[in-house]
Coordinates of C-alpha atoms in Angstrom, one line a residue:
X1 CA 34.7 81.9 33.8
X2 CA 31.3 83.8 33.9
X3 CA 30.5 87.3 32.9
X4 CA 29.9 88.1 36.4
X5 CA 34.1 87.4 36.8
X6 CA 34.8 89.4 34.0
X7 CA 37.1 92.6 33.4
X8 CA 35.2 95.4 32.1
X9 CA 36.8 98.4 29.9
X10 CA 35.3 101.2 27.6
X11 CA 37.1 99.3 24.5
X12 CA 38.5 96.2 23.6
X13 CA 40.5 95.7 20.9
X14 CA 41.0 92.3 19.2
X15 CA 44.3 92.9 17.2
X16 CA 47.3 94.6 17.9
X17 CA 49.1 95.4 14.4
X18 CA 49.2 98.7 13.4
X19 CA 45.2 98.9 12.8
X20 CA 44.4 98.1 16.3
X21 CA 47.4 99.6 17.8
X22 CA 45.8 103.2 16.0
X23 CA 42.3 101.9 17.5
X24 CA 43.8 101.6 20.9
X25 CA 45.6 105.2 20.7
X26 CA 42.6 106.9 19.9
X27 CA 40.3 105.8 22.4
X28 CA 43.1 106.5 25.0
X29 CA 43.7 109.5 24.3
X30 CA 39.9 110.8 24.6
X31 CA 40.1 109.3 28.1
X32 CA 38.2 105.6 27.6
X33 CA 40.0 102.5 29.1
X34 CA 41.2 100.4 26.3
X35 CA 42.2 96.5 26.5
X36 CA 44.0 95.0 23.0
X37 CA 44.4 91.3 22.6
X38 CA 47.0 89.8 20.5
X39 CA 47.6 85.8 19.7
X40 CA 51.1 86.6 17.7
X41 CA 53.4 89.4 17.7
X42 CA 52.4 92.9 18.6
X43 CA 53.0 94.8 16.0
X44 CA 51.2 92.7 13.5
X45 CA 51.9 91.0 9.8
X46 CA 53.3 94.9 8.8
X47 CA 55.8 95.0 11.1
X48 CA 57.1 91.3 10.8
X49 CA 56.2 89.9 7.0
X50 CA 54.8 92.7 5.2
X51 CA 55.3 96.0 4.8
X52 CA 58.7 96.5 6.7
X53 CA 60.5 93.4 5.8
X54 CA 59.4 93.3 1.7
X55 CA 60.5 96.8 1.6
X56 CA 64.2 96.5 3.6
X57 CA 64.2 93.5 1.1
X58 CA 63.7 96.0 -1.7
X59 CA 65.6 99.3 -1.0
X60 CA 68.9 97.8 -2.2
X61 CA 67.8 96.4 -5.2
X62 CA 65.9 99.7 -6.5
X63 CA 69.0 101.6 -5.3
X64 CA 70.8 99.7 -7.9
X65 CA 69.2 100.0 -10.4
X66 CA 68.5 103.9 -9.8
X67 CA 72.7 103.5 -9.9
X68 CA 73.7 102.0 -13.0
X69 CA 71.5 104.4 -14.8
X70 CA 74.1 107.2 -14.0
X71 CA 77.3 107.4 -15.7
X72 CA 80.2 107.2 -13.3
X73 CA 78.1 104.8 -10.9
X74 CA 77.3 102.7 -13.5
X75 CA 80.3 100.8 -13.6
X76 CA 80.5 100.3 -10.0
X77 CA 77.0 98.9 -9.4
X78 CA 76.9 95.7 -12.1
X79 CA 78.0 93.5 -9.3
X80 CA 75.7 91.2 -7.0
X81 CA 74.1 92.3 -4.1
X82 CA 75.3 91.3 -0.7
X83 CA 72.6 89.5 0.1
X84 CA 73.5 88.2 3.4
X85 CA 73.4 91.9 4.1
X86 CA 70.8 93.0 2.9
X87 CA 68.9 90.0 4.6
X88 CA 70.8 91.2 8.2
X89 CA 69.5 94.5 7.4
X90 CA 65.8 92.9 7.1
X91 CA 66.2 91.3 10.2
X92 CA 67.1 94.7 11.9
X93 CA 64.0 96.1 10.7
X94 CA 61.5 93.3 12.2
X95 CA 63.5 94.0 15.1
X96 CA 64.7 90.0 14.8
X97 CA 60.8 89.4 15.1
X98 CA 60.7 90.3 18.4
X99 CA 57.9 92.9 19.6
X100 CA 59.6 94.5 23.3
X101 CA 59.5 97.5 21.5
X102 CA 56.1 97.6 20.2
X103 CA 55.1 96.1 23.8
X104 CA 56.4 99.6 25.5
X105 CA 54.5 101.6 22.8
X106 CA 51.0 100.4 23.9
X107 CA 51.7 100.4 27.4
X108 CA 52.8 104.1 27.0
X109 CA 49.3 105.2 25.8
X110 CA 48.5 103.5 28.6
X111 CA 46.0 100.5 27.0
X112 CA 46.4 97.0 28.7
X113 CA 47.6 94.0 26.6
X114 CA 46.4 90.5 26.8
X115 CA 48.6 88.1 24.9
X116 CA 46.1 85.3 23.7
X117 CA 43.4 84.3 21.1
X118 CA 40.6 86.7 21.9
X119 CA 37.3 85.7 20.8
X120 CA 33.9 86.8 20.5
X121 CA 31.5 85.3 23.4
X122 CA 28.5 87.5 23.2
X123 CA 27.6 91.0 22.3
X124 CA 30.2 93.4 24.2
X125 CA 32.4 90.3 25.7
X126 CA 36.1 89.1 24.8
X127 CA 37.2 85.9 26.0
X128 CA 41.2 85.5 25.8
X129 CA 42.5 82.1 25.8
X130 CA 46.1 82.7 26.8
X131 CA 49.2 80.8 25.9
X132 CA 49.1 78.4 28.9
X133 CA 45.2 77.8 28.0
X134 CA 44.0 80.2 31.1
X135 CA 40.8 82.7 29.9
X136 CA 39.9 85.6 31.2
X137 CA 36.4 87.4 30.1
X138 CA 36.8 91.2 29.2
X139 CA 33.9 93.2 28.9
X140 CA 33.3 96.6 26.9
X141 CA 31.0 99.1 27.7
X142 CA 31.0 100.6 24.4
X143 CA 32.8 99.3 21.6
X144 CA 35.1 95.9 20.4
X145 CA 36.9 96.9 17.4
X146 CA 38.1 93.6 15.4
X147 CA 41.2 94.1 13.8
X148 CA 42.6 90.5 13.0
X149 CA 43.7 91.1 9.9
X150 CA 43.5 89.0 6.9
X151 CA 46.3 86.2 5.6
X152 CA 47.1 84.6 2.3
X153 CA 45.0 82.8 0.2
X154 CA 46.2 79.4 -0.8
X155 CA 44.5 77.5 -3.8
X156 CA 42.7 74.3 -3.5
X157 CA 45.6 72.2 -5.5
X158 CA 45.9 68.1 -4.0
X159 CA 48.4 67.7 -1.7
X160 CA 49.8 71.5 -1.1
X161 CA 50.3 71.1 2.6
X162 CA 53.2 68.7 2.0
X163 CA 55.0 70.9 -0.6
X164 CA 55.2 73.5 2.3
X165 CA 54.6 76.5 -0.4
X166 CA 55.6 80.2 0.4
X167 CA 53.1 82.7 1.6
X168 CA 54.1 86.4 1.8
X169 CA 55.4 85.4 5.0
X170 CA 58.0 83.0 4.3
X171 CA 58.8 85.4 1.0
X172 CA 59.7 88.0 3.4
X173 CA 61.2 85.9 5.9
X174 CA 63.6 83.4 4.4
X175 CA 66.9 83.4 5.8
X176 CA 68.8 82.8 2.0
X177 CA 68.0 83.2 -1.4
X178 CA 66.7 79.9 -3.1
X179 CA 68.3 79.1 -6.7
X180 CA 65.4 78.7 -8.1
X181 CA 61.8 80.0 -7.1
X182 CA 58.4 80.1 -8.8
X183 CA 56.2 82.9 -7.8
X184 CA 52.3 82.4 -8.9
X185 CA 50.4 85.7 -8.7
X186 CA 49.9 89.0 -10.6
X187 CA 49.4 91.3 -7.8
X188 CA 51.7 93.7 -5.5
X189 CA 52.7 90.8 -3.6
X190 CA 54.0 88.8 -6.2
X191 CA 55.7 91.4 -8.3
X192 CA 57.5 92.6 -5.3
X193 CA 58.4 89.4 -4.2
X194 CA 59.8 88.6 -8.2
X195 CA 62.0 92.0 -7.9
X196 CA 63.3 91.1 -4.8
X197 CA 64.6 87.9 -5.0
X198 CA 65.5 88.1 -8.8
X199 CA 68.1 91.0 -7.5
X200 CA 69.3 88.7 -4.3
X201 CA 70.4 85.9 -7.0
X202 CA 66.7 83.2 -7.5
X203 CA 66.5 82.5 -11.1
X204 CA 62.5 83.6 -10.7
X205 CA 59.7 82.0 -12.8
X206 CA 56.9 84.6 -12.6
X207 CA 53.4 83.0 -13.6
X208 CA 50.0 85.1 -14.4
X209 CA 46.6 83.5 -14.3
X210 CA 44.5 84.9 -17.5
X211 CA 45.3 87.5 -20.0
X212 CA 45.0 90.4 -17.9
X213 CA 48.8 91.2 -17.2
X214 CA 50.4 92.5 -14.2
X215 CA 48.4 94.9 -11.5
X216 CA 45.7 94.1 -12.7
X217 CA 44.2 97.2 -10.5
X218 CA 46.1 100.1 -11.6
X219 CA 45.9 101.2 -15.0
X220 CA 46.8 98.8 -17.7
X221 CA 50.3 100.9 -18.6
X222 CA 51.1 100.5 -15.2
X223 CA 51.5 96.2 -15.3
X224 CA 52.8 96.8 -18.9
X225 CA 55.9 98.8 -17.7
X226 CA 56.6 96.6 -14.7
X227 CA 56.3 93.6 -16.4
X228 CA 59.1 95.0 -18.9
X229 CA 61.0 96.1 -16.0
X230 CA 60.7 92.1 -14.5
X231 CA 61.9 90.8 -18.3
X232 CA 64.5 93.0 -18.5
X233 CA 65.6 92.2 -14.9
X234 CA 65.7 88.5 -16.1
X235 CA 62.9 87.2 -14.6
X236 CA 60.7 84.3 -16.8
X237 CA 57.5 86.3 -17.1
X238 CA 54.7 83.7 -18.8
X239 CA 51.0 85.1 -18.4
X240 CA 47.8 83.0 -19.2
X241 CA 49.5 80.4 -17.1
X242 CA 47.7 78.7 -14.4
X243 CA 49.2 76.0 -12.1
X244 CA 47.5 72.6 -12.7
X245 CA 49.2 70.6 -9.9
X246 CA 52.6 71.1 -7.9
X247 CA 54.8 68.4 -6.0
X248 CA 57.8 68.2 -3.8
X249 CA 60.3 65.4 -5.2
X250 CA 63.1 64.7 -3.5
X251 CA 63.4 68.3 -1.8
X252 CA 62.3 70.1 -5.5
X253 CA 59.6 71.8 -6.5
X254 CA 57.7 70.8 -9.5
X255 CA 54.9 72.6 -11.1
X256 CA 53.1 71.7 -13.7
X257 CA 51.3 74.4 -15.7
X258 CA 47.7 74.1 -17.4
X259 CA 49.5 73.9 -20.7
X260 CA 51.5 71.1 -19.9
X261 CA 54.6 73.2 -19.1
X262 CA 57.2 71.7 -16.1
X263 CA 58.5 74.0 -14.2
X264 CA 61.3 72.7 -11.2
X265 CA 62.3 75.1 -8.7
X266 CA 63.3 74.8 -5.1
X267 CA 60.5 77.2 -3.7
X268 CA 57.1 78.1 -5.0
X269 CA 55.7 81.4 -3.4
X270 CA 51.8 81.5 -3.9
X271 CA 50.4 85.1 -3.8
X272 CA 47.2 84.8 -5.0
X273 CA 44.8 86.7 -2.6
X274 CA 44.3 87.3 0.9
X275 CA 41.4 85.6 3.3
X276 CA 40.0 87.2 6.4
X277 CA 41.3 86.2 9.7
X278 CA 37.8 85.9 11.3
X279 CA 37.5 82.3 11.1
X280 CA 38.2 81.5 14.9
X281 CA 37.2 84.9 16.6
X282 CA 33.1 84.2 17.4
X283 CA 31.5 85.8 15.1
X284 CA 28.8 83.3 15.2
X285 CA 28.1 84.5 18.8
X286 CA 27.1 87.4 17.3
X287 CA 24.9 86.0 14.5
X288 CA 27.7 87.1 11.8
X289 CA 29.6 84.2 9.5
X290 CA 32.7 82.8 11.1
X291 CA 35.8 83.0 8.3
X292 CA 34.1 85.9 6.5
X293 CA 35.0 90.0 5.7
X294 CA 32.5 92.2 7.9
X295 CA 30.7 94.9 6.4
X296 CA 31.1 98.2 7.9
X297 CA 30.1 101.8 7.7
X298 CA 31.9 104.7 7.0
X299 CA 32.6 105.0 10.3
X300 CA 33.8 101.7 10.5
X301 CA 30.6 99.9 12.5
X302 CA 30.0 96.4 11.4
X303 CA 26.0 96.4 10.0
X304 CA 23.4 95.6 11.8
X305 CA 26.0 95.9 15.2
X306 CA 25.7 98.9 17.4
X307 CA 28.8 98.4 18.9
X308 CA 31.3 96.1 17.7
X309 CA 33.4 97.4 14.6
X310 CA 35.7 96.0 12.2
X311 CA 38.9 98.0 10.7
X312 CA 41.5 97.5 8.5
X313 CA 42.0 94.5 6.0
X314 CA 38.9 92.6 7.9
X315 CA 36.5 94.6 5.8
X316 CA 37.5 94.3 2.4
X317 CA 37.5 98.2 1.3
X318 CA 41.9 98.7 1.0
X319 CA 43.9 95.7 1.9
X320 CA 46.9 98.4 3.0
X321 CA 48.6 99.0 6.5
X322 CA 48.2 103.1 5.6
X323 CA 44.3 102.5 4.7
X324 CA 43.8 100.7 7.7
X325 CA 45.3 102.8 10.0
X326 CA 43.5 105.9 8.3
X327 CA 40.7 103.8 9.2
X328 CA 41.4 103.3 12.8
X329 CA 42.0 106.9 13.6
X330 CA 37.9 107.5 11.8
X331 CA 37.0 104.2 14.2
X332 CA 38.8 105.5 17.2
X333 CA 37.3 109.3 16.8
X334 CA 33.8 107.9 16.2
X335 CA 34.3 105.4 19.2
X336 CA 34.9 108.3 21.3
X337 CA 32.3 110.6 20.2
X338 CA 29.6 108.0 20.6
X339 CA 30.9 107.0 24.2
X340 CA 30.6 110.7 25.2
X341 CA 27.2 111.0 23.7
X342 CA 27.4 112.9 20.7
X343 CA 24.1 113.0 18.8
X344 CA 25.2 113.2 15.4
X345 CA 28.4 112.0 13.9
X346 CA 30.0 114.1 11.0
X347 CA 29.6 111.2 8.9
X348 CA 29.0 113.1 5.8
X349 CA 31.7 112.5 2.9
X350 CA 35.6 113.9 4.3
X351 CA 34.3 113.9 7.9
X352 CA 35.7 113.7 10.8
X353 CA 33.8 110.0 11.3
X354 CA 33.9 109.1 7.7
X355 CA 36.3 106.9 6.1
X356 CA 35.4 108.8 2.9
X357 CA 39.3 107.9 1.7
X358 CA 38.6 104.6 1.1
X359 CA 36.2 105.2 -1.8
X360 CA 37.7 108.3 -3.3
X361 CA 41.0 108.5 -2.7
X362 CA 43.6 105.3 -1.7
X363 CA 47.0 105.4 -2.4
X364 CA 49.4 102.7 -3.2
X365 CA 53.0 102.6 -3.8
X366 CA 54.4 99.1 -5.8
X367 CA 58.1 99.3 -5.2
X368 CA 59.6 97.9 -8.1
X369 CA 61.6 99.0 -10.7
X370 CA 60.0 100.8 -12.4
X371 CA 57.7 102.0 -9.3
X372 CA 54.1 102.1 -9.8
X373 CA 52.2 104.4 -7.4
X374 CA 48.6 105.5 -7.9
X375 CA 45.9 107.4 -6.1
X376 CA 41.8 108.0 -6.5
X377 CA 40.1 106.3 -9.0
X378 CA 41.1 104.7 -12.4
X379 CA 40.0 106.0 -16.0
X380 CA 38.2 102.6 -16.1
X381 CA 37.1 103.0 -12.7
X382 CA 36.1 106.4 -13.0
X383 CA 33.7 106.1 -16.2
X384 CA 31.9 102.9 -14.5
X385 CA 31.2 105.1 -11.5
X386 CA 29.3 107.7 -13.5
X387 CA 32.0 110.6 -13.9
X388 CA 32.6 112.2 -17.4
X389 CA 35.9 112.2 -17.5
X390 CA 39.5 112.4 -19.5
X391 CA 42.3 110.7 -19.4
X392 CA 45.4 113.2 -20.1
X393 CA 48.9 111.3 -20.1
X394 CA 52.3 112.3 -20.3
X395 CA 55.8 110.5 -21.0
X396 CA 57.6 111.2 -17.5
X397 CA 61.3 110.4 -19.6
X398 CA 60.1 114.0 -20.8
X399 CA 60.8 115.9 -17.7
X400 CA 63.9 117.4 -17.3
X401 CA 63.9 116.6 -13.5
X402 CA 63.2 112.5 -15.2
X403 CA 66.1 112.8 -17.6
X404 CA 68.9 114.1 -14.6
X405 CA 67.7 111.0 -12.8
X406 CA 68.6 108.9 -14.2
X407 CA 69.7 108.2 -18.3
X408 CA 67.0 106.4 -20.5
X409 CA 64.4 107.0 -18.3
X410 CA 61.1 105.4 -18.9
X411 CA 58.2 106.4 -17.1
X412 CA 54.5 107.6 -17.9
X413 CA 52.1 109.8 -15.6
X414 CA 48.4 110.0 -16.3
X415 CA 46.1 112.4 -14.6
X416 CA 42.1 111.4 -14.9
X417 CA 40.3 114.1 -14.8
X418 CA 36.6 115.2 -13.9
X419 CA 35.2 117.6 -16.8
X420 CA 31.8 118.5 -14.7
X421 CA 33.8 120.3 -11.8
X422 CA 37.5 119.8 -13.0
X423 CA 38.7 118.2 -10.4
X424 CA 41.0 115.2 -10.5
X425 CA 39.5 111.9 -9.7
X426 CA 43.2 110.2 -10.1
X427 CA 46.5 110.0 -11.0
X428 CA 49.0 107.7 -11.8
X429 CA 52.9 107.4 -11.8
X430 CA 54.9 104.6 -13.0
X431 CA 58.9 105.1 -13.1
X432 CA 61.9 105.2 -10.6
X433 CA 61.5 107.2 -7.8
X434 CA 57.2 108.1 -8.1
X435 CA 56.7 106.2 -4.9
X436 CA 58.1 109.8 -3.0
X437 CA 55.5 112.0 -5.4
X438 CA 52.5 110.3 -4.8
X439 CA 51.5 112.3 -2.0
X440 CA 50.8 115.3 -3.7
X441 CA 48.8 113.8 -5.9
X442 CA 47.0 112.1 -3.0
X443 CA 46.0 116.2 -1.4
X444 CA 44.8 117.0 -5.0
X445 CA 42.4 114.1 -4.9
X446 CA 41.2 114.3 -1.2
X447 CA 41.2 118.2 -1.6
X448 CA 39.0 118.2 -4.7
X449 CA 41.5 121.3 -5.7
X450 CA 40.7 122.6 -8.9
X451 CA 42.5 122.5 -12.0
X452 CA 42.4 126.2 -12.2
X453 CA 44.1 126.4 -8.7
X454 CA 46.8 123.6 -9.4
X455 CA 48.2 125.9 -12.1
X456 CA 49.4 128.2 -9.2
X457 CA 51.0 125.6 -7.2
X458 CA 54.5 126.0 -9.1
X459 CA 56.5 122.5 -9.3
X460 CA 60.5 123.3 -8.6
X461 CA 63.1 122.6 -11.6
X462 CA 64.0 120.5 -12.4
X463 CA 62.6 118.0 -10.2
X464 CA 60.0 115.2 -11.6
X465 CA 57.1 116.9 -10.1
X466 CA 57.8 119.4 -12.9
X467 CA 55.0 116.6 -14.3
X468 CA 52.4 118.3 -12.4
X469 CA 53.0 121.5 -15.2
X470 CA 53.2 118.8 -18.1
X471 CA 49.8 117.3 -17.4
X472 CA 47.8 120.7 -16.8
X473 CA 49.1 121.5 -20.3
X474 CA 48.4 118.7 -22.1
X475 CA 44.8 119.0 -20.3
X476 CA 44.8 122.8 -21.6
X477 CA 46.2 121.9 -25.1
X478 CA 44.0 119.3 -26.6

């Protein structure tokens, strides 16, 4: 098929996960005709193998942990979880890995869905190979948005493919709990899946390379408190440990570490990073390197291209679904503005066409026991960025609302204050239930709310949110 036989749209989106869906939603709202191409399930990684199934697995685990901290509930919450019921509920949240509802949503916004592998075939051109092998060429008058996400990275270990290791996909979609599970990694996927499967009946061994501990991108105390919680739950946590080799012998996984330990398990999960899903999307046809992360400006336009956008994980700015959806809203607005001939975009920090939060205010919640939640810069990141800052710490367990939340509450809060402007550069909370508190911190960081004004934001008593008052008092008194 030649380009003269192609179907023309204003915008073509490659990838129908949450990011691609949001780009399409914004461009359609602006009146631009939009095609969206998907090679797997509409709804993407988050809906079927990441955010939704993982949190469906974790919610009963955390609810039971909370119950065990309360007299009157503790005794009745000592028994095991009903693993089959938890997995069945997980299946419901994934729509049993069927995307009918998501397809209806795409159709509802007026975008055209093409199923198949979408590949660039030159500037503003996307070739779609359908599952039956037929091909169509789509051209874009204004923009092509690459929203293909990322995939799990696997280490270069001989014979690993023969072991059939778990990645995040298998870990969130498993039909039963393995008796023994090795988890390799110290990031979010590793600690969340160790939390979930230990509680669902597996004996989990968590292997963390290096001495940096868990959750290396958060404040150090976050990883320390999460490590303590995992150990108390029964996880065999080993830091400073790398896997040297792994084999599967008569169905049993055998991992040998660099210290010579031999660990046997039924399954092994590698949660050791992500790689961009750009290896087979035709980047070479527009002068870009296949398999690479795509560098973009703050409007999410690919460097050196005036028509190509890379939104979500593929640009490596913030590998989080909610942040990708934020980028999609910004990119959609930028595409629409340029298509309408707006001469100058609102590209200043915090402008309508600038994804400023990617640099200054990325929120994240880690659903472990205790939970860890952060937004903005850590103390180390703020110092490295050249800000003159001070960290203010409060023991969350001393707050009345935390004491009421559960006996022997353990947690910590940190506020990173810019001493020049007296605004907050970052906040970290660790403790049971803190995930629902992080948006207040996000508003403070994004809004650059002066500490003098925060004194007038009165926290309700007795809630865990009273930690805000304790943080302000600690800053004033030191």
